[in-house]
């Protein structure tokens, strides 16, 4: 029955609903607030918590770099070899709990690379070094024979400083310290490569260079691959020639 009184009653009911405000439950769902902190996070930003699996991968890469560079018989390339590998480890560091470690490794790699470039040997080509089936991440700068004994301790000091910084950066966090100790130990294990006595043993060692590389212009040499003699390790069937 649609009478004036009925219409007035319906209108009054509608006004009462509007006056009571929006449904609190509906408002809670529609408007993210403090209970939804991730709704305000910037795209692409995540927090990475250190885990045993991630640290395993980082340590394995540093140890693989140590083993690769340690098998280059031409020691002129060893310092920049380690720098090149540490650059890659630092670049791929996941951030979060590992951010400080990545920054330290990046700084260490840059310091080693500058050391090699400041003492470059113009008599040897700059190029990628191949040991067995593996190749260096980038073209490497060889160091002059007369500088190897002098800068070996400098390179070792750079690595020692990296160890110290890694341990200091994790102070105050027992959770992170466990992982940073392992990374620091892996970096420390590379110092034997820099010992001046080992770096100075150039007598009787050589680089087997690709055919014709000596006659190429300088620009071409930087793009060439240098096949270096391998230093045999226990159980390794390869021999130095």
PDB file of C-alpha atoms in Angstrom:
ATOM      1  CA  UNK A   1       0.000   0.000   0.000  1.00  0.00           C
ATOM      2  CA  UNK A   2       1.699   3.140  -1.236  1.00  0.00           C
ATOM      3  CA  UNK A   3       0.220   5.917   0.915  1.00  0.00           C
ATOM      4  CA  UNK A   4       1.827   9.248   1.871  1.00  0.00           C
ATOM      5  CA  UNK A   5       2.278   7.897   5.421  1.00  0.00           C
ATOM      6  CA  UNK A   6       4.068   4.749   4.118  1.00  0.00           C
ATOM      7  CA  UNK A   7       6.439   6.797   1.951  1.00  0.00           C
ATOM      8  CA  UNK A   8       7.234   9.051   4.900  1.00  0.00           C
ATOM      9  CA  UNK A   9       8.054   6.043   7.068  1.00  0.00           C
ATOM     10  CA  UNK A  10      10.453   4.574   4.427  1.00  0.00           C
ATOM     11  CA  UNK A  11      12.227   7.922   3.984  1.00  0.00           C
ATOM     12  CA  UNK A  12      12.734   8.263   7.733  1.00  0.00           C
ATOM     13  CA  UNK A  13      14.229   4.774   7.921  1.00  0.00           C
ATOM     14  CA  UNK A  14      16.671   5.527   5.086  1.00  0.00           C
ATOM     15  CA  UNK A  15      17.806   8.731   6.747  1.00  0.00           C
ATOM     16  CA  UNK A  16      18.416   6.850  10.001  1.00  0.00           C
ATOM     17  CA  UNK A  17      20.711   4.342   8.221  1.00  0.00           C
ATOM     18  CA  UNK A  18      22.742   7.115   6.578  1.00  0.00           C
ATOM     19  CA  UNK A  19      23.121   8.953   9.862  1.00  0.00           C
ATOM     20  CA  UNK A  20      24.581   5.869  11.573  1.00  0.00           C
ATOM     21  CA  UNK A  21      27.731   5.984   9.285  1.00  0.00           C
ATOM     22  CA  UNK A  22      29.460   3.222   7.251  1.00  0.00           C
ATOM     23  CA  UNK A  23      29.701  -0.350   8.428  1.00  0.00           C
ATOM     24  CA  UNK A  24      32.856  -0.592  10.626  1.00  0.00           C
ATOM     25  CA  UNK A  25      33.643  -4.051   9.263  1.00  0.00           C
ATOM     26  CA  UNK A  26      33.480  -2.796   5.674  1.00  0.00           C
ATOM     27  CA  UNK A  27      35.744   0.151   6.518  1.00  0.00           C
ATOM     28  CA  UNK A  28      38.353  -2.144   8.072  1.00  0.00           C
ATOM     29  CA  UNK A  29      38.609  -4.222   4.903  1.00  0.00           C
ATOM     30  CA  UNK A  30      38.634  -1.317   2.476  1.00  0.00           C
ATOM     31  CA  UNK A  31      41.324   0.836   4.088  1.00  0.00           C
ATOM     32  CA  UNK A  32      44.689  -0.807   4.831  1.00  0.00           C
ATOM     33  CA  UNK A  33      46.214   0.698   7.947  1.00  0.00           C
ATOM     34  CA  UNK A  34      48.945  -0.217  10.404  1.00  0.00           C
ATOM     35  CA  UNK A  35      47.706  -3.808  10.423  1.00  0.00           C
ATOM     36  CA  UNK A  36      48.786  -4.074   6.745  1.00  0.00           C
ATOM     37  CA  UNK A  37      52.346  -2.683   6.708  1.00  0.00           C
ATOM     38  CA  UNK A  38      53.300  -4.459   3.464  1.00  0.00           C
ATOM     39  CA  UNK A  39      50.689  -2.514   1.547  1.00  0.00           C
ATOM     40  CA  UNK A  40      52.925   0.565   1.922  1.00  0.00           C
ATOM     41  CA  UNK A  41      56.224  -1.109   1.053  1.00  0.00           C
ATOM     42  CA  UNK A  42      58.085   0.115  -2.028  1.00  0.00           C
ATOM     43  CA  UNK A  43      58.011  -2.322  -4.974  1.00  0.00           C
ATOM     44  CA  UNK A  44      61.049  -4.596  -5.201  1.00  0.00           C
ATOM     45  CA  UNK A  45      62.264  -4.026  -1.644  1.00  0.00           C
ATOM     46  CA  UNK A  46      62.524  -7.171   0.452  1.00  0.00           C
ATOM     47  CA  UNK A  47      64.280  -8.139   3.636  1.00  0.00           C
ATOM     48  CA  UNK A  48      66.696 -11.048   3.244  1.00  0.00           C
ATOM     49  CA  UNK A  49      67.448 -13.013   6.397  1.00  0.00           C
ATOM     50  CA  UNK A  50      70.743 -14.867   6.522  1.00  0.00           C
ATOM     51  CA  UNK A  51      70.340 -18.616   6.161  1.00  0.00           C
ATOM     52  CA  UNK A  52      72.742 -21.545   6.141  1.00  0.00           C
ATOM     53  CA  UNK A  53      71.848 -22.367   2.519  1.00  0.00           C
ATOM     54  CA  UNK A  54      72.557 -18.836   1.261  1.00  0.00           C
ATOM     55  CA  UNK A  55      75.810 -18.612   3.194  1.00  0.00           C
ATOM     56  CA  UNK A  56      76.807 -22.017   1.799  1.00  0.00           C
ATOM     57  CA  UNK A  57      76.452 -20.659  -1.734  1.00  0.00           C
ATOM     58  CA  UNK A  58      78.461 -17.524  -0.973  1.00  0.00           C
ATOM     59  CA  UNK A  59      81.267 -19.472   0.700  1.00  0.00           C
ATOM     60  CA  UNK A  60      81.323 -22.012  -2.135  1.00  0.00           C
ATOM     61  CA  UNK A  61      81.795 -19.247  -4.722  1.00  0.00           C
ATOM     62  CA  UNK A  62      84.681 -17.689  -2.806  1.00  0.00           C
ATOM     63  CA  UNK A  63      86.344 -21.083  -2.401  1.00  0.00           C
ATOM     64  CA  UNK A  64      85.826 -21.837  -6.105  1.00  0.00           C
ATOM     65  CA  UNK A  65      87.497 -18.510  -6.938  1.00  0.00           C
ATOM     66  CA  UNK A  66      90.424 -19.426  -4.681  1.00  0.00           C
ATOM     67  CA  UNK A  67      90.811 -22.797  -6.377  1.00  0.00           C
ATOM     68  CA  UNK A  68      90.575 -21.391  -9.914  1.00  0.00           C
ATOM     69  CA  UNK A  69      93.070 -18.582  -9.322  1.00  0.00           C
ATOM     70  CA  UNK A  70      95.361 -20.928  -7.421  1.00  0.00           C
ATOM     71  CA  UNK A  71      95.698 -23.138 -10.479  1.00  0.00           C
ATOM     72  CA  UNK A  72      96.962 -20.370 -12.749  1.00  0.00           C
ATOM     73  CA  UNK A  73     100.654 -21.141 -13.214  1.00  0.00           C
ATOM     74  CA  UNK A  74     101.381 -17.636 -14.524  1.00  0.00           C
ATOM     75  CA  UNK A  75     101.174 -15.770 -11.220  1.00  0.00           C
ATOM     76  CA  UNK A  76     101.097 -12.396 -12.945  1.00  0.00           C
ATOM     77  CA  UNK A  77      97.324 -12.854 -13.348  1.00  0.00           C
ATOM     78  CA  UNK A  78      96.477 -14.110  -9.841  1.00  0.00           C
ATOM     79  CA  UNK A  79      95.730 -10.807  -8.066  1.00  0.00           C
ATOM     80  CA  UNK A  80      93.318  -9.524 -10.701  1.00  0.00           C
ATOM     81  CA  UNK A  81      91.855 -13.025 -11.009  1.00  0.00           C
ATOM     82  CA  UNK A  82      90.734 -12.951  -7.391  1.00  0.00           C
ATOM     83  CA  UNK A  83      89.489  -9.384  -7.823  1.00  0.00           C
ATOM     84  CA  UNK A  84      87.341 -10.432 -10.803  1.00  0.00           C
ATOM     85  CA  UNK A  85      85.735 -13.305  -8.912  1.00  0.00           C
ATOM     86  CA  UNK A  86      85.053 -11.257  -5.788  1.00  0.00           C
ATOM     87  CA  UNK A  87      83.399  -8.620  -7.977  1.00  0.00           C
ATOM     88  CA  UNK A  88      80.905 -11.250  -9.084  1.00  0.00           C
ATOM     89  CA  UNK A  89      80.258 -12.493  -5.555  1.00  0.00           C
ATOM     90  CA  UNK A  90      79.646  -8.938  -4.331  1.00  0.00           C
ATOM     91  CA  UNK A  91      77.388  -8.123  -7.282  1.00  0.00           C
ATOM     92  CA  UNK A  92      75.198 -11.183  -6.620  1.00  0.00           C
ATOM     93  CA  UNK A  93      74.983 -10.704  -2.846  1.00  0.00           C
ATOM     94  CA  UNK A  94      71.279 -10.825  -1.892  1.00  0.00           C
ATOM     95  CA  UNK A  95      71.228  -7.764   0.414  1.00  0.00           C
ATOM     96  CA  UNK A  96      69.340  -7.684   3.688  1.00  0.00           C
ATOM     97  CA  UNK A  97      71.506  -9.374   6.319  1.00  0.00           C
ATOM     98  CA  UNK A  98      74.202  -9.747   3.647  1.00  0.00           C
ATOM     99  CA  UNK A  99      74.277  -6.109   2.558  1.00  0.00           C
ATOM    100  CA  UNK A 100      77.340  -5.184   4.619  1.00  0.00           C
ATOM    101  CA  UNK A 101      79.196  -8.295   3.411  1.00  0.00           C
ATOM    102  CA  UNK A 102      78.471  -7.358  -0.196  1.00  0.00           C
ATOM    103  CA  UNK A 103      79.810  -3.842   0.329  1.00  0.00           C
ATOM    104  CA  UNK A 104      82.990  -5.139   1.956  1.00  0.00           C
ATOM    105  CA  UNK A 105      83.648  -7.663  -0.821  1.00  0.00           C
ATOM    106  CA  UNK A 106      83.001  -5.030  -3.491  1.00  0.00           C
ATOM    107  CA  UNK A 107      85.504  -2.663  -1.860  1.00  0.00           C
ATOM    108  CA  UNK A 108      88.042  -5.488  -1.533  1.00  0.00           C
ATOM    109  CA  UNK A 109      87.680  -6.427  -5.198  1.00  0.00           C
ATOM    110  CA  UNK A 110      88.140  -2.817  -6.309  1.00  0.00           C
ATOM    111  CA  UNK A 111      91.260  -2.426  -4.158  1.00  0.00           C
ATOM    112  CA  UNK A 112      92.820  -5.604  -5.590  1.00  0.00           C
ATOM    113  CA  UNK A 113      91.970  -4.580  -9.134  1.00  0.00           C
ATOM    114  CA  UNK A 114      93.516  -1.117  -8.674  1.00  0.00           C
ATOM    115  CA  UNK A 115      96.640  -2.717  -7.232  1.00  0.00           C
ATOM    116  CA  UNK A 116      97.034  -4.951 -10.279  1.00  0.00           C
ATOM    117  CA  UNK A 117      96.338  -2.157 -12.761  1.00  0.00           C
ATOM    118  CA  UNK A 118      98.840   0.160 -11.062  1.00  0.00           C
ATOM    119  CA  UNK A 119     101.543  -2.488 -11.587  1.00  0.00           C
ATOM    120  CA  UNK A 120     100.489  -3.832 -14.985  1.00  0.00           C
ATOM    121  CA  UNK A 121     102.966  -5.715 -17.155  1.00  0.00           C
ATOM    122  CA  UNK A 122     102.958  -4.262 -20.713  1.00  0.00           C
ATOM    123  CA  UNK A 123     104.843  -7.302 -21.982  1.00  0.00           C
ATOM    124  CA  UNK A 124     101.947  -9.675 -21.334  1.00  0.00           C
ATOM    125  CA  UNK A 125      98.484  -9.497 -22.934  1.00  0.00           C
ATOM    126  CA  UNK A 126      95.425  -8.507 -20.957  1.00  0.00           C
ATOM    127  CA  UNK A 127      92.726 -11.107 -21.560  1.00  0.00           C
ATOM    128  CA  UNK A 128      90.470 -13.803 -20.173  1.00  0.00           C
ATOM    129  CA  UNK A 129      92.434 -16.619 -18.603  1.00  0.00           C
ATOM    130  CA  UNK A 130      91.405 -20.213 -19.163  1.00  0.00           C
ATOM    131  CA  UNK A 131      92.321 -23.028 -16.775  1.00  0.00           C
ATOM    132  CA  UNK A 132      91.049 -26.396 -17.950  1.00  0.00           C
ATOM    133  CA  UNK A 133      87.427 -25.891 -19.007  1.00  0.00           C
ATOM    134  CA  UNK A 134      86.877 -22.793 -16.854  1.00  0.00           C
ATOM    135  CA  UNK A 135      87.468 -19.188 -17.877  1.00  0.00           C
ATOM    136  CA  UNK A 136      87.942 -16.058 -15.791  1.00  0.00           C
ATOM    137  CA  UNK A 137      84.851 -13.805 -15.441  1.00  0.00           C
ATOM    138  CA  UNK A 138      86.508 -10.953 -17.354  1.00  0.00           C
ATOM    139  CA  UNK A 139      89.792  -9.951 -18.961  1.00  0.00           C
ATOM    140  CA  UNK A 140      92.599  -9.921 -16.388  1.00  0.00           C
ATOM    141  CA  UNK A 141      95.492  -7.502 -15.966  1.00  0.00           C
ATOM    142  CA  UNK A 142      98.908  -9.150 -15.494  1.00  0.00           C
ATOM    143  CA  UNK A 143     101.364  -7.732 -12.946  1.00  0.00           C
ATOM    144  CA  UNK A 144     105.019  -7.010 -13.708  1.00  0.00           C
ATOM    145  CA  UNK A 145     107.414  -9.721 -12.429  1.00  0.00           C
ATOM    146  CA  UNK A 146     109.503  -7.162 -10.526  1.00  0.00           C
ATOM    147  CA  UNK A 147     106.387  -5.944  -8.675  1.00  0.00           C
ATOM    148  CA  UNK A 148     104.989  -9.333  -7.632  1.00  0.00           C
ATOM    149  CA  UNK A 149     107.143  -9.731  -4.559  1.00  0.00           C
ATOM    150  CA  UNK A 150     106.396  -6.177  -3.427  1.00  0.00           C
ATOM    151  CA  UNK A 151     102.629  -6.070  -3.892  1.00  0.00           C
ATOM    152  CA  UNK A 152     101.941  -9.627  -2.721  1.00  0.00           C
ATOM    153  CA  UNK A 153     101.954  -8.514   0.933  1.00  0.00           C
ATOM    154  CA  UNK A 154      99.832  -5.486   0.022  1.00  0.00           C
ATOM    155  CA  UNK A 155      97.215  -7.743  -1.548  1.00  0.00           C
ATOM    156  CA  UNK A 156      97.324 -10.019   1.496  1.00  0.00           C
ATOM    157  CA  UNK A 157      96.776  -6.989   3.753  1.00  0.00           C
ATOM    158  CA  UNK A 158      93.714  -6.007   1.701  1.00  0.00           C
ATOM    159  CA  UNK A 159      92.227  -9.463   2.275  1.00  0.00           C
ATOM    160  CA  UNK A 160      93.092  -9.358   5.967  1.00  0.00           C
ATOM    161  CA  UNK A 161      91.292  -6.031   6.264  1.00  0.00           C
ATOM    162  CA  UNK A 162      88.243  -7.559   4.585  1.00  0.00           C
ATOM    163  CA  UNK A 163      88.227 -10.345   7.177  1.00  0.00           C
ATOM    164  CA  UNK A 164      88.391  -7.829  10.012  1.00  0.00           C
ATOM    165  CA  UNK A 165      85.622  -5.662   8.570  1.00  0.00           C
ATOM    166  CA  UNK A 166      83.338  -8.658   8.040  1.00  0.00           C
ATOM    167  CA  UNK A 167      83.663  -9.687  11.680  1.00  0.00           C
ATOM    168  CA  UNK A 168      83.229  -6.150  12.973  1.00  0.00           C
ATOM    169  CA  UNK A 169      80.166  -5.469  10.844  1.00  0.00           C
ATOM    170  CA  UNK A 170      78.305  -8.369  12.460  1.00  0.00           C
ATOM    171  CA  UNK A 171      79.061  -7.338  16.043  1.00  0.00           C
ATOM    172  CA  UNK A 172      75.916  -6.985  18.101  1.00  0.00           C
ATOM    173  CA  UNK A 173      74.053  -9.657  16.140  1.00  0.00           C
ATOM    174  CA  UNK A 174      74.845 -13.221  17.131  1.00  0.00           C
ATOM    175  CA  UNK A 175      72.534 -14.449  14.369  1.00  0.00           C
ATOM    176  CA  UNK A 176      74.477 -12.606  11.654  1.00  0.00           C
ATOM    177  CA  UNK A 177      77.862 -13.287  13.253  1.00  0.00           C
ATOM    178  CA  UNK A 178      77.557 -17.014  12.572  1.00  0.00           C
ATOM    179  CA  UNK A 179      77.274 -16.343   8.840  1.00  0.00           C
ATOM    180  CA  UNK A 180      79.812 -13.533   8.665  1.00  0.00           C
ATOM    181  CA  UNK A 181      82.422 -15.676  10.408  1.00  0.00           C
ATOM    182  CA  UNK A 182      82.074 -18.238   7.626  1.00  0.00           C
ATOM    183  CA  UNK A 183      82.345 -15.622   4.880  1.00  0.00           C
ATOM    184  CA  UNK A 184      85.370 -14.047   6.595  1.00  0.00           C
ATOM    185  CA  UNK A 185      87.057 -17.461   6.865  1.00  0.00           C
ATOM    186  CA  UNK A 186      86.484 -18.089   3.152  1.00  0.00           C
ATOM    187  CA  UNK A 187      88.039 -14.727   2.274  1.00  0.00           C
ATOM    188  CA  UNK A 188      90.965 -15.455   4.595  1.00  0.00           C
ATOM    189  CA  UNK A 189      91.592 -18.765   2.858  1.00  0.00           C
ATOM    190  CA  UNK A 190      92.538 -16.862  -0.325  1.00  0.00           C
ATOM    191  CA  UNK A 191      95.486 -15.064   1.288  1.00  0.00           C
ATOM    192  CA  UNK A 192      97.911 -17.854   0.493  1.00  0.00           C
ATOM    193  CA  UNK A 193      97.593 -16.848  -3.172  1.00  0.00           C
ATOM    194  CA  UNK A 194      99.211 -13.520  -2.362  1.00  0.00           C
ATOM    195  CA  UNK A 195     102.299 -14.714  -0.550  1.00  0.00           C
ATOM    196  CA  UNK A 196     105.261 -13.018  -2.142  1.00  0.00           C
ATOM    197  CA  UNK A 197     107.306 -16.223  -2.148  1.00  0.00           C
ATOM    198  CA  UNK A 198     104.685 -18.013  -4.220  1.00  0.00           C
ATOM    199  CA  UNK A 199     103.977 -15.062  -6.462  1.00  0.00           C
ATOM    200  CA  UNK A 200     107.681 -14.651  -7.129  1.00  0.00           C
ATOM    201  CA  UNK A 201     108.193 -18.160  -8.486  1.00  0.00           C
ATOM    202  CA  UNK A 202     108.071 -17.189 -12.139  1.00  0.00           C
ATOM    203  CA  UNK A 203     111.124 -19.125 -13.264  1.00  0.00           C
ATOM    204  CA  UNK A 204     110.248 -21.916 -15.639  1.00  0.00           C
ATOM    205  CA  UNK A 205     106.550 -20.989 -15.870  1.00  0.00           C
ATOM    206  CA  UNK A 206     104.929 -19.643 -19.028  1.00  0.00           C
ATOM    207  CA  UNK A 207     101.663 -18.644 -20.641  1.00  0.00           C
ATOM    208  CA  UNK A 208     100.465 -20.692 -23.622  1.00  0.00           C
ATOM    209  CA  UNK A 209      98.965 -17.909 -25.743  1.00  0.00           C
ATOM    210  CA  UNK A 210      96.548 -18.475 -28.603  1.00  0.00           C
ATOM    211  CA  UNK A 211      98.204 -18.709 -32.009  1.00  0.00           C
ATOM    212  CA  UNK A 212      99.064 -15.312 -33.399  1.00  0.00           C
ATOM    213  CA  UNK A 213      98.095 -13.323 -30.318  1.00  0.00           C
ATOM    214  CA  UNK A 214     101.533 -11.747 -30.057  1.00  0.00           C
ATOM    215  CA  UNK A 215     101.083 -10.186 -33.499  1.00  0.00           C
ATOM    216  CA  UNK A 216      97.605  -8.785 -32.827  1.00  0.00           C
ATOM    217  CA  UNK A 217      97.059  -5.071 -32.127  1.00  0.00           C
ATOM    218  CA  UNK A 218      96.680  -4.069 -28.485  1.00  0.00           C
ATOM    219  CA  UNK A 219      92.889  -3.649 -28.746  1.00  0.00           C
ATOM    220  CA  UNK A 220      92.508  -7.210 -29.991  1.00  0.00           C
ATOM    221  CA  UNK A 221      94.651  -8.612 -27.194  1.00  0.00           C
ATOM    222  CA  UNK A 222      92.240  -7.418 -24.545  1.00  0.00           C
ATOM    223  CA  UNK A 223      89.534  -9.598 -26.069  1.00  0.00           C
ATOM    224  CA  UNK A 224      91.644 -12.727 -26.385  1.00  0.00           C
ATOM    225  CA  UNK A 225      91.580 -15.818 -24.217  1.00  0.00           C
ATOM    226  CA  UNK A 226      94.832 -16.880 -22.615  1.00  0.00           C
ATOM    227  CA  UNK A 227      95.220 -20.581 -21.945  1.00  0.00           C
ATOM    228  CA  UNK A 228      97.329 -20.815 -18.780  1.00  0.00           C
ATOM    229  CA  UNK A 229      99.220 -23.846 -17.584  1.00  0.00           C
ATOM    230  CA  UNK A 230      97.551 -25.554 -14.667  1.00  0.00           C
ATOM    231  CA  UNK A 231      99.237 -26.254 -11.356  1.00  0.00           C
ATOM    232  CA  UNK A 232      98.427 -29.907 -10.639  1.00  0.00           C
ATOM    233  CA  UNK A 233      96.573 -30.534  -7.399  1.00  0.00           C
ATOM    234  CA  UNK A 234      96.221 -33.841  -5.511  1.00  0.00           C
ATOM    235  CA  UNK A 235      94.088 -36.148  -7.610  1.00  0.00           C
ATOM    236  CA  UNK A 236      94.282 -33.851 -10.641  1.00  0.00           C
ATOM    237  CA  UNK A 237      95.394 -35.638 -13.783  1.00  0.00           C
ATOM    238  CA  UNK A 238      96.387 -32.449 -15.556  1.00  0.00           C
ATOM    239  CA  UNK A 239     100.048 -31.410 -15.573  1.00  0.00           C
ATOM    240  CA  UNK A 240     101.879 -28.183 -16.108  1.00  0.00           C
ATOM    241  CA  UNK A 241     103.703 -27.931 -19.400  1.00  0.00           C
TER     242      UNK A 241
END
